[in-house]
Amino acid sequence: MSLITNTEDFLEQTGKISRFAGHFFSHGIKPRFEIKELLSQCYLIGYKSFPLVGLTGFIMGLVLTMQLRPSLVSYGVQSELPVMVGIAIVREIGPVITALIFAGKIGSSIGAELGSMKVTEQIDAMEVSGTNPYKYLVATRVVATTLMLPILTLLGDAISLFGAYIGVNISSVTSLRFFFTQVFQSLTYSDIVPAVIKTLFFGFAVGIIGCYKGFNSTKGTQGVGISANSAVVLSSVLIFIIDLLTVQLTNLIGLN
Amino acid sequence: MPTVLNTPSDEKTGTVTSKPVIVIEHLYKQFGRNVVLEDFSLTVYKEENVVVLGKSGAGKSVLIKCVIGLLKPDKGNIMVLGENVTALNDDDLDRVRSKVGFLFQANALYDSMTVRENLEFPLRRHWINISQKEVEKMVKEALENVALLHTLDMMPSELSGGMLKRIALARTLILKPEIILYDEPTTGLDPVTAREIDQLILKLQKKYHTSSIIISHDMNCVKNIADRVILLLDGKCYADGSYDELEHSTDQKIKQFFE
Ligand SMILES: Nc1ncnc2c1ncn2[C@@H]1O[C@H](COP(=O)(O)OP(=O)(O)OP(=O)(O)O)[C@@H](O)[C@H]1O
Ligand SMILES: [Mg+2]
């Protein structure tokens, strides 16, 4: 189950995925739009992922706070706890963790769903039924993941911060209002905007990789399993690469 | 060596005016180094049932997928209802496809949709302005044709293999296509249902004047419905004639199929 065995393979994969993604812009987002399918995908991809994102976000905020506290106490700056946690969650941990959870849940399900449709010729059947499968299946899913992940991240961030508030409260009583005032005073647009923009790219990556892997699934149950699995692995790696690139980029254009 | 026994069916049926609906000329298709079709030519005339025989892996499914434009041939022309499907843009191809039914070898029913939604899909997709009432009527009619009206709201996973085949057939026929491409319509069915499918194919041919290419290994089915039988061998049309002609052929390679 080697994902990328050598450089040649890697380059070939990269080329094919780029072409697949290029096709999204040249053919996928053109009329007639599959609005109904898009909305149902937004529901499945966004709404249905919310409980998972919320739960992990809450725990992450809580644990992060509890872990940071002792260090801050030893420097005598525990009053800065809300500020530190707020920045860490909003700028980095919230977007990346949410995206990874999202890749695990949605990337694999898209890979498996399209993979099994591919090997059972359901995609061919759509094509002969006057439906462009690229628009109907790929474009709707990619648009849905691209739009839903930023929203999920913002919601996840909010829940994380609430978890952090509880974490702060475990050892010293703080009012909710005071906590959030402190958090928001320390946050600026240059913390929030780049973080939201990068989640757009994360969402796009999860959608396009899931669809690519599904569309290129090989026959048999094993083939479908491999598609789902490699969709998760590849999109998770891509999330980190995109994260690295966006940090460099926002530094370059001085948004820091 | 190829033994072309007979050309157009006109001579047999006596209808000299019969016009070609599918014309395949010098078709080549290969996957990597695997040459599947090599200089394959075939003409199907109106209201004709042409059966394609050939070993497993001979390229029968590839052939009809080329006809409907799911696969692009490497070389050669395919005219369907007067239009060259190898050179059409997406919209024009969809227009041609709305007049061609395709039965997939493994059914290819959408397993996330109910039977009703499966049947509605091609209707709503090809005929965008169709009314809800019309859709309901046509779905019911299509299911009645295959005697499975009671499965309307079931999921494909709840149905048996033979039922799935019949639902797939209903979906193929729902648009009342002028041309139907059947990929093994009776495989996996009990003999009784298989003969019913044969009768259905014949009935449609009579009623709607359809033309068909039928891939089949079921010699009873071939005997019942074929106006003409061709044998696909080594990527070429190895033999072409009526069932009787091929059955009584002395060619060893043809004989194998009729034993
Ligand atoms: N999409 C594809 N990519 C690569 N090779 C393919 C593809 N589709 C078919 N082939 C190859 O083409 C050859 C012919 O396949 P095809 O499905 O047409 O066989 P068939 O005559 O329909 O056989 P059967 O009776 O078993 O259905 C096979 O060797 C198959 O491996
Ligand atoms: Mg086949």
XYZ file of C-alpha atoms in Angstrom, chain B residues 14-176:
163
model
C -36.671 -7.751 -48.245
C -36.971 -4.152 -47.064
C -34.566 -2.472 -49.422
C -35.273 0.979 -48.010
C -33.933 0.188 -44.509
C -31.643 2.989 -43.437
C -28.521 2.678 -41.320
C -28.759 4.025 -37.753
C -25.308 3.046 -36.495
C -22.327 3.018 -38.809
C -19.002 1.998 -37.311
C -16.043 2.371 -39.615
C -12.496 1.124 -39.102
C -12.572 1.399 -35.334
C -9.332 1.065 -33.352
C -9.112 1.036 -29.586
C -6.300 -0.010 -27.312
C -5.532 0.350 -23.608
C -1.806 0.710 -23.137
C -0.404 -2.226 -25.067
C -3.650 -4.179 -24.960
C -5.165 -3.897 -28.450
C -8.897 -4.450 -28.068
C -10.478 -3.311 -31.337
C -8.570 -3.348 -34.565
C -10.202 -2.144 -37.744
C -13.703 -3.055 -36.614
C -16.575 -2.105 -38.893
C -20.306 -2.677 -38.503
C -23.516 -1.175 -39.786
C -26.816 -1.530 -37.936
C -30.001 -0.793 -39.842
C -33.283 0.559 -38.595
C -35.473 -1.916 -36.696
C -32.730 -4.471 -36.647
C -31.511 -6.529 -33.671
C -27.829 -7.267 -34.066
C -26.307 -9.692 -31.594
C -22.592 -9.480 -30.869
C -20.930 -12.729 -29.864
C -17.401 -12.975 -28.586
C -15.266 -14.469 -25.885
C -14.949 -12.850 -22.501
C -12.507 -9.975 -22.843
C -12.962 -9.764 -26.609
C -13.968 -6.133 -26.360
C -17.741 -6.323 -26.690
C -18.419 -3.925 -23.847
C -15.685 -1.618 -25.096
C -17.355 -1.594 -28.502
C -20.745 -0.397 -27.294
C -19.145 2.070 -24.893
C -17.453 3.622 -27.899
C -20.835 3.806 -29.641
C -22.350 5.850 -26.813
C -19.236 7.980 -26.392
C -18.179 6.694 -22.969
C -14.858 5.657 -24.473
C -13.061 7.559 -27.177
C -11.726 5.344 -29.958
C -8.126 5.854 -31.045
C -9.095 5.866 -34.705
C -12.207 5.452 -36.793
C -15.663 6.928 -37.089
C -18.931 6.101 -35.403
C -22.099 7.595 -36.832
C -25.168 7.311 -34.626
C -28.435 8.567 -36.129
C -26.395 10.503 -38.652
C -24.072 12.192 -36.159
C -20.427 11.460 -35.611
C -20.218 10.718 -31.887
C -16.424 10.765 -31.893
C -16.429 14.454 -32.788
C -19.423 15.906 -30.940
C -19.245 18.423 -28.093
C -20.843 17.581 -24.744
C -24.223 19.161 -25.426
C -24.644 17.529 -28.812
C -23.487 14.229 -27.409
C -26.149 14.473 -24.691
C -28.760 15.108 -27.366
C -27.736 11.937 -29.214
C -27.562 9.985 -25.941
C -31.144 10.904 -25.090
C -32.146 8.771 -28.081
C -29.927 5.854 -27.147
C -30.565 3.475 -24.254
C -27.681 1.673 -22.613
C -28.011 -1.360 -20.378
C -24.856 -1.853 -18.322
C -23.444 -5.325 -17.869
C -23.433 -4.930 -14.080
C -26.643 -2.823 -14.022
C -24.974 0.321 -12.647
C -28.025 1.298 -10.620
C -27.391 4.224 -8.264
C -27.180 2.504 -4.912
C -27.787 5.661 -2.913
C -31.148 6.219 -4.606
C -34.467 4.375 -4.463
C -35.780 2.540 -7.505
C -38.069 5.476 -8.213
C -35.197 7.958 -8.110
C -33.108 5.692 -10.294
C -35.793 5.756 -12.946
C -36.488 9.460 -12.584
C -32.859 10.368 -13.015
C -32.539 9.993 -16.806
C -35.998 11.511 -17.318
C -35.322 14.681 -15.387
C -31.821 14.968 -16.740
C -32.578 14.619 -20.415
C -35.984 16.293 -20.437
C -35.478 19.233 -18.162
C -38.976 20.657 -18.493
C -40.900 17.477 -17.875
C -43.789 17.770 -15.376
C -44.023 15.811 -12.138
C -47.189 14.086 -13.335
C -45.555 12.971 -16.529
C -42.546 11.651 -14.606
C -44.745 9.585 -12.287
C -46.685 8.144 -15.169
C -43.581 7.138 -17.097
C -41.861 5.639 -14.054
C -44.920 3.501 -13.294
C -45.242 2.437 -16.892
C -41.560 1.471 -17.092
C -41.803 -0.608 -13.920
C -44.995 -2.296 -15.096
C -43.166 -3.330 -18.240
C -40.778 -5.392 -16.130
C -43.477 -6.419 -13.603
C -41.787 -4.772 -10.633
C -44.149 -1.973 -9.710
C -44.092 -3.004 -6.052
C -40.385 -2.190 -5.740
C -40.965 1.508 -6.422
C -39.746 2.775 -3.064
C -37.158 0.125 -2.329
C -33.414 0.551 -2.382
C -31.356 -1.466 -4.888
C -29.619 -3.218 -1.988
C -32.961 -4.792 -1.014
C -33.483 -6.452 -4.403
C -32.275 -9.706 -5.915
C -29.838 -9.873 -8.835
C -32.533 -10.670 -11.364
C -34.758 -7.871 -10.095
C -31.867 -5.434 -10.368
C -31.324 -6.453 -13.956
C -34.979 -5.802 -14.737
C -34.928 -2.421 -12.981
C -31.823 -1.518 -14.938
C -33.662 -2.541 -18.074
C -36.621 -0.363 -17.104
C -34.266 2.579 -16.593
C -32.694 1.976 -19.981
C -36.061 1.936 -21.709
C -37.739 4.779 -19.883
C -36.762 7.425 -22.419
C -38.217 5.314 -25.260
